[in-house]
Amino acid sequence: MIEHFIDNQFVTSLEGGSFESLNPATNRPLAQVADGTAADVDRAVQAARRAFDAGPWPRLPAEERARLLRRFGELILAHAAGIAEDEINDTGVPAAQVKVGAVPRAAENFTFFADMATQVGGEQFPVEGKFSNYAVRKPTGVAGLITPWNTPFMLETWKVAPCLAAGNTCVLKPAEWSPLSAAWLGRIAQEAELPAGVLNIVHGFGETAGAPLVAHPGVQLISFTGETTTGSEILRNGAATLKRFSMELGGKSPTIVFEDADLERALDGAVWQVYSLNGERCTAGSRLLLQASIYDRFVADLAGRVGAVRVGDPHDPATELGPLIHPDHWRRVRNYMDTARAEGAEILVGGDRPPEFPQGNYFQPTLITRAHNRMRVAQEEIFGPVLVVIPFQDEAEAVALANDIRYGLAAYVWSGDLDRGRRVGERIEAGLVWVNSHNVRDLRTPFGGCKMSGIGREGGKYSFDFYTEWSTVHVALGEHRIPPLGKGGTDGR
Ligand code: NAD
């Protein structure tokens, strides 16, 4: 049983409910999971509140908090094999990508934000001889952290680490389709001797566990990663209690390849950027904009590569593409194939279940051509191993197509002309742009999207901007004039 984690103890649901987490490779049950309701959320928020109001955590010197969080990072690495095993079983993401990517990155999230905690300070605003004004960052309170199923452990730690580094306490609500690896955060909190109530975890569904967390008056901050429509609903539900929100939402990011690019590297980047993580990646380059002059040649090479992406058991180290997360999601991705055909596009590669995998949620790596940018398959986030290719004539058209979308999370520009790379990159409406690179993260930079891809930025000091409260202190240095009301004078201005 995967239980909630409240006040440093694993506990069952107060109403006794549980649900099954499925193995996406077989759709057989992996584990029973405590099904949280408003009562469990309230219990967790109260624990977090006590830890914030009366516990040591917010008042510890930053260096002390950093020491504990570095220990957290070390323990993630010490338990890496077990965490990876749970994550692979629960998500179907290939072992190579979990072991080399997600788990070490989760540890890095802790060490990185531990270091940041000791570096982000306040600011001084001296007023010549009259005032010493300064602003300090304070922990804000209790944060609700709500995460999706695609790379659960990495995304949970991406929120928990800066939230705790800034001195807050939190209640994490992991996604219901991938709850297993979050239990390691509870185990590690016990092992690291984190003070009780600082990190709490409540499992359950969005409507029954997520929504009460968003509406809870004891919670000040909501950091949410998930779908755009869910983000809108959360904003509405949190309005009455005036929460501060960070929203990391969906995307349909363009990869733009110009004729002067290093086409071999561009091909590597384009393939990785949409078929890794089973295509379930928020920053997937799922719209490939190709200059018309290289279209035929590039698509021929691409089709060969896509057809050769190795689908298989996610535990097999050679597997490049595992099963999708859940049968419901498989059907959603499969439905887009009918949509593509109905719109007149061509499914050049894939488009269905691979015949050699009759069970589980396997989906072929898929390439859609003869598409244009206004088709639904080019506008909507499919969140699977599906790439849509669209031709363009020149730079102006590439930029126009890239921006003709409601999303604005990421973009990838490939060109041999760095000036053009930068120029195009800066004209694209996206929070994150890579020129001649796939998604190589720099944790110091602001991460997040514009348009319908999100509100706010996290990463580096930007995470601290979200998780801390500024308090400005004005200290008078001399005796500046105070208007003397009630003294009978005439200068009471
Ligand atoms: P989702 O929105 O369905 O669910 C995300 C989380 O929200 C889950 O924990 C869910 O239980 C919870 N939730 C659902 N309804 C809720 C409600 N009313 N109140 C509170 N919580 C609620 O998203 P998903 O399907 O799990 O994840 C896929 C989506 O996440 C994609 O759109 C993807 O692009 C996005 N994503 C974005 C980023 C980013 O950084 N921008 C990163 C990863 C994933």
Coordinates of C-alpha atoms and ligand atoms in Angstrom, one line a residue:
M1 CA 0.0 0.0 0.0
I2 CA 1.3 3.5 -0.9
E3 CA 0.1 5.7 1.9
H4 CA -0.1 9.4 2.5
F5 CA 2.8 10.9 4.4
I6 CA 1.7 13.4 7.1
D7 CA 3.8 14.7 10.1
N8 CA 6.6 12.3 9.1
Q9 CA 4.3 9.2 9.3
F10 CA 2.8 7.1 6.6
V11 CA -0.9 7.0 7.2
T12 CA -4.0 5.5 5.4
S13 CA -6.9 7.6 4.3
L14 CA -9.3 8.8 7.1
E15 CA -12.2 7.5 5.0
G16 CA -10.3 4.3 4.3
G17 CA -10.4 4.5 0.5
S18 CA -7.8 3.3 -1.9
F19 CA -7.2 3.0 -5.7
E20 CA -5.0 0.9 -8.0
S21 CA -2.0 2.1 -9.8
L22 CA -1.5 0.2 -13.1
N23 CA 1.7 -0.9 -14.8
P24 CA 1.4 0.7 -18.2
A25 CA 3.4 -2.2 -19.8
T26 CA 0.7 -4.7 -18.8
N27 CA -2.2 -2.7 -17.3
R28 CA -2.0 -5.1 -14.3
P29 CA -2.2 -3.5 -10.8
L30 CA 1.1 -2.5 -9.4
A31 CA 0.0 -1.2 -6.0
Q32 CA -3.0 0.0 -3.9
V33 CA -2.7 3.7 -3.2
A34 CA -4.4 5.6 -0.4
D35 CA -7.2 7.7 -1.9
G36 CA -7.2 11.1 -0.3
T37 CA -10.2 13.3 0.3
A38 CA -10.8 16.7 1.8
A39 CA -10.3 15.2 5.3
D40 CA -6.8 13.9 4.5
V41 CA -5.9 17.2 2.9
D42 CA -7.0 19.1 5.9
R43 CA -5.0 16.9 8.2
A44 CA -1.9 17.4 6.0
V45 CA -2.4 21.2 5.8
Q46 CA -2.8 21.4 9.6
A47 CA 0.5 19.4 10.0
A48 CA 2.2 21.8 7.5
R49 CA 0.7 24.8 9.3
R50 CA 2.0 23.6 12.7
A51 CA 5.4 23.1 11.3
F52 CA 5.4 26.5 9.7
D53 CA 3.9 28.4 12.7
A54 CA 5.6 26.7 15.6
G55 CA 8.3 24.3 14.1
P56 CA 11.9 25.1 13.6
W57 CA 12.0 24.9 9.8
P58 CA 11.2 28.5 8.7
R59 CA 13.4 29.9 11.4
L60 CA 16.5 27.8 10.7
P61 CA 19.5 29.6 9.3
A62 CA 19.6 29.0 5.5
E63 CA 22.8 27.1 5.8
E64 CA 21.1 24.6 8.2
R65 CA 18.2 24.1 5.8
A66 CA 20.7 23.7 2.9
R67 CA 22.6 21.0 4.9
L68 CA 19.4 18.9 5.2
L69 CA 18.4 19.4 1.6
R70 CA 21.9 18.4 0.4
R71 CA 21.4 15.2 2.5
F72 CA 18.1 14.7 0.7
G73 CA 20.0 14.8 -2.6
E74 CA 22.6 12.3 -1.4
L75 CA 19.8 9.9 -0.2
I76 CA 18.1 10.1 -3.5
L77 CA 21.3 9.0 -5.1
A78 CA 21.8 6.3 -2.5
H79 CA 18.3 4.9 -3.3
A80 CA 18.5 5.6 -7.0
A81 CA 18.0 2.0 -8.0
G82 CA 14.8 1.6 -6.0
I83 CA 13.4 4.9 -7.1
A84 CA 14.1 4.2 -10.7
E85 CA 12.5 0.7 -10.4
D86 CA 9.2 2.3 -9.1
E87 CA 9.3 5.1 -11.7
I88 CA 9.8 2.7 -14.6
N89 CA 7.1 0.3 -13.4
D90 CA 4.7 3.1 -12.8
T91 CA 5.3 5.4 -15.9
G92 CA 6.6 3.1 -18.6
V93 CA 9.4 5.6 -19.3
P94 CA 12.5 3.7 -20.6
A95 CA 15.1 2.7 -18.0
A96 CA 17.9 4.5 -19.7
Q97 CA 16.0 7.8 -19.6
V98 CA 14.9 7.3 -15.9
K99 CA 18.3 6.2 -14.7
V100 CA 20.5 8.7 -16.6
G101 CA 17.9 11.6 -16.7
A102 CA 15.1 11.8 -14.2
V103 CA 16.6 10.4 -11.0
P104 CA 20.0 12.1 -11.0
R105 CA 18.2 15.3 -12.0
A106 CA 15.9 14.9 -8.9
A107 CA 19.0 14.7 -6.7
E108 CA 20.4 17.8 -8.5
N109 CA 17.2 19.7 -7.8
F110 CA 17.9 19.3 -4.1
T111 CA 21.6 20.2 -4.2
F112 CA 21.0 23.1 -6.6
F113 CA 18.3 24.7 -4.5
A114 CA 20.2 24.0 -1.3
D115 CA 23.1 26.1 -2.6
M116 CA 20.7 28.7 -3.9
A117 CA 19.1 29.0 -0.4
T118 CA 22.5 30.3 0.9
Q119 CA 23.0 32.7 -2.0
V120 CA 19.7 34.5 -2.5
G121 CA 19.7 37.4 -0.1
G122 CA 17.9 40.7 0.3
E123 CA 18.3 44.1 -1.3
Q124 CA 19.4 47.5 0.0
F125 CA 17.9 50.8 -1.0
P126 CA 19.9 53.6 0.8
V127 CA 18.5 57.1 0.8
E128 CA 21.4 59.5 1.2
G129 CA 21.8 60.0 4.9
K130 CA 18.0 59.7 5.6
F131 CA 17.0 56.1 5.4
S132 CA 18.5 52.7 5.3
N133 CA 15.8 50.8 3.4
Y134 CA 16.1 47.2 2.8
A135 CA 14.0 44.2 1.7
V136 CA 14.4 40.7 3.0
R137 CA 12.9 37.5 1.7
K138 CA 10.8 35.5 4.1
P139 CA 9.2 32.1 3.8
T140 CA 5.6 32.5 2.7
G141 CA 3.8 29.7 4.5
V142 CA 2.2 26.4 3.4
A143 CA 2.5 25.5 -0.3
G144 CA 0.3 23.1 -2.2
L145 CA 2.3 21.4 -4.9
I146 CA 0.3 19.6 -7.6
T147 CA 2.2 17.5 -10.2
P148 CA 1.5 15.5 -13.4
W149 CA 2.3 11.9 -14.3
N150 CA 4.8 12.3 -17.1
T151 CA 8.1 12.6 -15.1
P152 CA 6.7 12.4 -11.6
F153 CA 9.8 12.2 -9.4
M154 CA 11.7 14.9 -11.3
L155 CA 8.8 17.3 -11.2
E156 CA 7.9 16.7 -7.6
T157 CA 11.5 17.4 -6.5
W158 CA 11.5 20.5 -8.9
K159 CA 8.8 21.9 -6.6
V160 CA 9.6 20.4 -3.2
A161 CA 13.3 21.4 -3.2
P162 CA 13.0 25.2 -3.8
C163 CA 9.8 25.3 -1.7
L164 CA 11.6 23.9 1.4
A165 CA 14.9 25.7 0.6
A166 CA 12.9 29.0 0.9
G167 CA 11.7 27.9 4.4
N168 CA 8.1 27.0 3.6
T169 CA 6.3 23.8 4.5
C170 CA 4.2 21.9 1.9
V171 CA 1.6 19.4 0.9
L172 CA 2.4 17.5 -2.3
K173 CA -0.4 16.0 -4.3
P174 CA 1.2 13.6 -6.8
A175 CA -0.6 12.5 -10.0
E176 CA -3.0 9.6 -9.6
W177 CA -1.5 7.7 -12.6
S178 CA 2.0 7.7 -11.2
P179 CA 2.0 7.8 -7.4
L180 CA 4.7 5.3 -6.5
S181 CA 8.0 7.1 -6.6
A182 CA 6.6 10.0 -4.4
A183 CA 6.7 7.5 -1.4
W184 CA 10.5 7.7 -1.6
L185 CA 10.3 11.4 -0.7
G186 CA 8.5 10.4 2.6
R187 CA 11.0 7.6 3.3
I188 CA 13.9 10.0 2.6
A189 CA 12.4 12.7 4.8
Q190 CA 12.3 10.2 7.7
E191 CA 15.9 9.1 7.0
A192 CA 17.2 12.7 6.7
E193 CA 15.3 13.6 9.9
L194 CA 13.4 16.4 8.3
P195 CA 11.3 18.1 11.1
A196 CA 7.8 16.7 11.2
G197 CA 5.2 18.4 9.1
V198 CA 7.6 20.1 6.7
L199 CA 6.9 17.8 3.8
N200 CA 3.5 16.1 3.6
I201 CA 2.1 14.0 0.7
V202 CA -1.6 13.3 0.0
H203 CA -2.4 10.9 -2.8
G204 CA -5.7 10.9 -4.8
F205 CA -7.6 12.3 -7.7
G206 CA -7.7 15.9 -8.9
E207 CA -11.3 16.6 -8.1
T208 CA -11.3 14.9 -4.6
A209 CA -7.7 15.6 -3.3
G210 CA -6.3 18.3 -5.6
A211 CA -9.3 20.6 -5.4
P212 CA -9.6 20.7 -1.6
L213 CA -5.9 21.6 -1.4
V214 CA -6.4 24.5 -3.8
A215 CA -9.4 25.7 -1.9
H216 CA -7.9 25.3 1.6
P217 CA -7.6 28.6 3.5
G218 CA -4.5 27.4 5.3
V219 CA -2.5 27.2 2.0
Q220 CA -0.9 30.4 0.6
L221 CA 0.9 29.1 -2.5
I222 CA -0.1 26.7 -5.3
S223 CA 2.6 25.5 -7.7
F224 CA 0.9 23.5 -10.4
T225 CA 2.2 21.6 -13.4
G226 CA -0.3 19.9 -15.7
E227 CA -2.8 20.6 -18.4
T228 CA -3.9 24.1 -19.4
T229 CA -7.6 23.4 -18.8
T230 CA -6.8 22.1 -15.3
G231 CA -4.7 25.2 -14.6
S232 CA -7.7 27.5 -15.5
E233 CA -9.9 25.5 -13.1
I234 CA -7.3 25.8 -10.3
L235 CA -7.0 29.5 -10.8
R236 CA -10.8 29.8 -10.4
N237 CA -10.9 27.6 -7.4
G238 CA -8.1 29.3 -5.6
A239 CA -9.4 32.8 -6.2
A240 CA -11.7 32.9 -3.1
T241 CA -8.7 32.4 -0.8
L242 CA -6.4 34.6 -2.9
K243 CA -3.6 32.1 -3.5
R244 CA -0.4 33.0 -5.3
F245 CA 0.0 30.7 -8.3
S246 CA 2.8 29.3 -10.4
M247 CA 1.4 27.5 -13.5
E248 CA 3.5 25.3 -15.7
L249 CA 1.0 24.1 -18.4
G250 CA 0.8 22.4 -21.8
G251 CA 2.7 23.0 -25.0
K252 CA 2.9 22.4 -28.7
S253 CA 6.4 23.5 -29.3
P254 CA 8.0 24.1 -32.7
T255 CA 11.2 22.7 -33.9
I256 CA 12.3 24.9 -36.9
V257 CA 14.9 23.5 -39.3
F258 CA 16.4 25.9 -41.8
E259 CA 18.2 24.6 -45.0
D260 CA 21.6 25.8 -43.7
A261 CA 21.4 23.8 -40.5
D262 CA 23.7 20.9 -39.6
L263 CA 20.9 18.5 -40.8
E264 CA 22.3 15.4 -39.0
R265 CA 22.3 17.2 -35.7
A266 CA 19.0 18.8 -36.4
L267 CA 17.6 15.3 -37.1
D268 CA 19.0 13.9 -33.9
G269 CA 17.5 16.8 -31.9
A270 CA 14.1 16.6 -33.6
V271 CA 13.8 12.9 -33.0
W272 CA 15.0 13.0 -29.4
Q273 CA 12.8 16.0 -28.6
V274 CA 9.5 14.2 -29.3
Y275 CA 10.2 10.5 -28.9
S276 CA 12.1 10.5 -25.6
L277 CA 10.0 10.2 -22.4
N278 CA 7.5 8.3 -24.6
G279 CA 6.5 11.6 -26.2
E280 CA 4.9 12.6 -22.9
R281 CA 7.1 15.7 -22.4
C282 CA 5.8 19.2 -21.8
T283 CA 8.6 20.8 -23.9
A284 CA 8.3 18.2 -26.7
G285 CA 9.1 19.6 -30.1
S286 CA 5.9 18.2 -31.5
R287 CA 5.6 20.5 -34.5
L288 CA 8.4 20.2 -37.0
L289 CA 8.6 23.3 -39.3
L290 CA 10.9 22.4 -42.2
Q291 CA 12.2 24.7 -44.9
A292 CA 10.6 23.6 -48.2
S293 CA 14.0 23.3 -50.0
I294 CA 15.1 20.4 -47.7
Y295 CA 11.6 19.0 -47.0
D296 CA 11.8 15.8 -49.1
R297 CA 15.3 14.8 -48.1
F298 CA 14.8 15.6 -44.4
V299 CA 11.4 13.8 -44.2
A300 CA 12.9 10.7 -46.0
D301 CA 15.7 10.5 -43.4
L302 CA 13.3 11.3 -40.6
A303 CA 10.9 8.5 -41.6
G304 CA 13.8 6.1 -41.5
R305 CA 14.8 7.2 -38.0
V306 CA 11.3 7.3 -36.6
G307 CA 10.6 3.8 -37.9
A308 CA 13.8 2.6 -36.2
V309 CA 13.0 4.0 -32.7
R310 CA 13.1 0.9 -30.6
V311 CA 9.8 0.2 -28.9
G312 CA 10.0 -2.2 -26.0
D313 CA 9.8 -3.2 -22.3
P314 CA 10.7 -0.1 -20.4
H315 CA 13.1 -2.2 -18.2
D316 CA 15.1 -3.3 -21.2
P317 CA 18.2 -1.0 -21.4
A318 CA 18.0 -0.9 -25.2
T319 CA 14.4 0.4 -25.2
E320 CA 13.9 3.9 -26.6
L321 CA 10.1 4.1 -26.4
G322 CA 8.0 2.5 -23.7
P323 CA 4.2 2.3 -23.3
L324 CA 2.0 5.3 -22.7
I325 CA 0.9 6.0 -19.2
H326 CA -2.7 4.7 -19.2
P327 CA -5.3 3.1 -21.5
D328 CA -7.4 6.3 -21.4
H329 CA -4.4 8.3 -22.6
W330 CA -3.6 5.6 -25.3
R331 CA -7.2 6.1 -26.7
R332 CA -6.8 9.9 -26.7
V333 CA -3.5 9.6 -28.7
R334 CA -5.1 7.0 -31.0
N335 CA -8.1 9.2 -31.6
Y336 CA -5.8 11.9 -33.0
M337 CA -4.8 9.5 -35.8
D338 CA -8.5 9.5 -37.0
T339 CA -8.5 13.3 -36.7
A340 CA -5.3 13.5 -38.7
R341 CA -6.8 11.4 -41.5
A342 CA -10.1 13.2 -41.4
E343 CA -8.3 16.5 -41.8
G344 CA -6.4 15.2 -44.9
A345 CA -3.0 14.6 -43.3
E346 CA -0.9 11.5 -44.0
I347 CA 0.3 9.1 -41.3
L348 CA 3.7 8.3 -42.9
V349 CA 5.0 6.2 -40.0
G350 CA 3.2 4.4 -37.2
G351 CA -0.2 5.5 -36.0
D352 CA -1.3 2.6 -34.0
R353 CA -0.4 -0.2 -31.5
P354 CA 2.7 -2.0 -32.6
P355 CA 1.5 -5.5 -33.6
E356 CA 4.3 -7.2 -31.5
F357 CA 2.9 -5.6 -28.3
P358 CA -0.8 -6.7 -28.0
Q359 CA -0.9 -5.8 -24.3
G360 CA -0.2 -2.6 -22.4
N361 CA -0.4 0.9 -23.7
Y362 CA 2.3 0.7 -26.5
F363 CA 2.0 3.1 -29.4
Q364 CA 4.2 3.2 -32.4
P365 CA 6.5 6.2 -33.0
T366 CA 4.4 8.2 -35.4
L367 CA 5.1 10.7 -38.1
I368 CA 2.4 12.8 -39.7
T369 CA 3.0 14.6 -43.0
R370 CA 1.0 16.6 -45.6
A371 CA -0.1 18.7 -42.6
H372 CA -0.7 22.4 -42.3
N373 CA -0.5 24.5 -39.2
R374 CA -4.3 25.0 -38.7
M375 CA -5.0 21.3 -38.4
R376 CA -6.0 20.1 -35.0
V377 CA -3.1 17.7 -34.9
A378 CA -0.8 20.8 -35.4
Q379 CA -2.6 22.9 -32.8
E380 CA -3.5 20.6 -30.0
E381 CA -1.1 18.9 -27.5
I382 CA -1.2 15.2 -28.2
F383 CA 1.3 14.3 -25.5
G384 CA 2.5 11.1 -27.2
P385 CA 5.2 10.0 -29.7
V386 CA 3.6 11.9 -32.6
L387 CA 5.5 14.4 -34.7
V388 CA 3.6 16.6 -37.2
V389 CA 5.7 18.0 -40.1
I390 CA 4.8 21.4 -41.8
P391 CA 6.8 23.1 -44.6
F392 CA 7.7 26.8 -44.7
Q393 CA 9.3 29.0 -47.4
D394 CA 11.3 31.6 -45.5
E395 CA 12.2 33.0 -42.2
A396 CA 9.2 35.2 -41.9
E397 CA 6.8 32.3 -42.6
A398 CA 8.7 30.1 -40.1
V399 CA 8.2 32.7 -37.3
A400 CA 4.6 33.3 -38.3
L401 CA 3.8 29.5 -38.2
A402 CA 5.7 29.1 -34.9
N403 CA 3.6 31.8 -33.3
D404 CA 0.3 30.8 -34.8
I405 CA -0.7 28.7 -31.8
R406 CA -2.2 29.3 -28.4
Y407 CA 0.8 27.8 -26.5
G408 CA 4.2 29.3 -25.8
L409 CA 6.3 26.9 -23.8
A410 CA 9.4 26.0 -25.9
A411 CA 11.0 26.3 -29.3
Y412 CA 14.0 24.8 -31.0
V413 CA 15.7 26.6 -33.9
W414 CA 18.3 24.9 -36.1
S415 CA 20.4 27.0 -38.4
G416 CA 24.1 27.3 -39.5
D417 CA 23.7 31.1 -39.2
L418 CA 23.8 32.0 -35.5
D419 CA 22.6 35.5 -36.2
R420 CA 19.5 34.0 -37.7
G421 CA 19.2 31.5 -34.9
R422 CA 19.2 34.3 -32.3
R423 CA 16.9 36.5 -34.4
V424 CA 14.3 33.9 -34.9
G425 CA 14.6 32.6 -31.4
E426 CA 13.9 36.0 -30.0
R427 CA 10.8 36.5 -32.2
I428 CA 9.2 33.3 -31.2
E429 CA 6.5 33.6 -28.4
A430 CA 7.9 31.0 -26.1
G431 CA 9.3 31.0 -22.6
L432 CA 12.2 28.7 -23.5
V433 CA 14.2 28.7 -26.8
W434 CA 17.1 26.5 -27.8
V435 CA 19.2 27.3 -30.8
N436 CA 21.1 24.3 -32.3
S437 CA 20.3 22.2 -29.3
H438 CA 17.8 19.9 -27.8
N439 CA 16.4 20.6 -24.3
V440 CA 19.6 21.0 -22.3
R441 CA 18.5 22.6 -19.0
D442 CA 20.4 25.2 -17.0
L443 CA 18.7 25.3 -13.6
R444 CA 19.7 28.9 -13.0
T445 CA 17.5 30.2 -15.8
P446 CA 13.8 31.2 -15.7
F447 CA 11.7 28.2 -16.7
G448 CA 8.1 28.4 -17.8
G449 CA 5.8 29.3 -20.6
C450 CA 3.8 32.3 -22.0
K451 CA 0.4 32.4 -23.6
M452 CA -1.6 29.3 -22.6
S453 CA 1.5 27.5 -21.4
G454 CA 1.7 29.1 -18.1
I455 CA 2.0 31.9 -15.7
G456 CA 5.2 32.8 -13.9
R457 CA 8.7 31.3 -13.9
E458 CA 10.5 28.8 -11.7
G459 CA 14.2 27.9 -11.6
G460 CA 17.2 29.6 -10.0
K461 CA 16.3 32.7 -8.1
Y462 CA 13.0 32.9 -9.9
S463 CA 11.8 29.9 -7.8
F464 CA 12.7 32.0 -4.7
D465 CA 10.7 34.9 -6.1
F466 CA 7.7 32.6 -6.1
Y467 CA 8.2 30.8 -2.8
T468 CA 9.2 33.8 -0.7
E469 CA 7.5 36.9 0.5
W470 CA 9.4 40.3 0.4
S471 CA 9.3 42.3 3.5
T472 CA 10.6 45.9 3.2
V473 CA 12.1 47.6 6.3
H474 CA 12.6 51.4 6.3
V475 CA 15.0 52.5 9.0
A476 CA 15.2 56.3 9.6
L477 CA 18.8 57.5 10.1
G478 CA 18.1 61.0 11.2
E479 CA 15.1 63.0 12.3
H480 CA 13.2 63.6 9.0
R481 CA 10.2 65.8 9.2
I482 CA 6.9 64.3 10.4
P483 CA 3.8 66.5 9.6
P484 CA 2.6 67.6 13.1
L485 CA -1.1 67.0 13.0
G486 CA -3.1 68.1 16.1
K487 CA -0.4 70.5 17.2
G488 CA -2.4 73.6 16.1
G489 CA 0.0 74.6 13.3
T490 CA -0.7 75.2 9.7
D491 CA 1.9 73.0 8.1
G492 CA 0.2 69.6 8.7
R493 CA 0.9 68.4 5.2
Ligands
NAD1 P1 -3.6 17.1 -15.3 O1 -3.8 18.6 -15.4 O2 -4.7 16.2 -15.7 O3 -3.2 16.7 -13.9 C1 -2.1 17.3 -13.2 C2 -2.3 17.2 -11.7 O4 -3.5 18.0 -11.3 C3 -2.7 15.8 -11.2 O5 -2.0 15.6 -9.9 C4 -4.2 15.9 -11.0 O6 -4.7 15.0 -10.0 C5 -4.4 17.3 -10.5 N1 -5.7 17.9 -10.8 C6 -6.6 17.6 -11.7 N2 -7.7 18.3 -11.6 C7 -7.5 19.1 -10.5 C8 -8.3 20.1 -9.8 N3 -9.5 20.4 -10.2 N4 -7.8 20.7 -8.7 C9 -6.6 20.4 -8.3 N5 -5.8 19.4 -8.9 C10 -6.2 18.8 -10.0 O7 -2.2 16.9 -16.2 P2 -1.6 15.5 -16.5 O8 -2.4 14.8 -17.6 O9 -1.2 14.8 -15.3 O10 -0.2 16.0 -17.2 C11 0.0 16.3 -18.5 C12 0.0 17.8 -18.7 O11 1.0 18.4 -18.0 C13 0.4 18.1 -20.2 O12 -0.5 19.1 -20.6 C14 1.8 18.7 -20.1 O13 2.2 19.5 -21.1 C15 1.8 19.3 -18.7 N6 3.1 19.5 -18.2 C16 3.7 20.7 -18.2 C17 5.0 20.9 -17.8 C18 5.6 22.3 -17.7 O14 6.6 22.5 -17.1 N7 5.0 23.3 -18.4 C19 5.7 19.8 -17.3 C20 5.1 18.6 -17.4 C21 3.8 18.4 -17.8

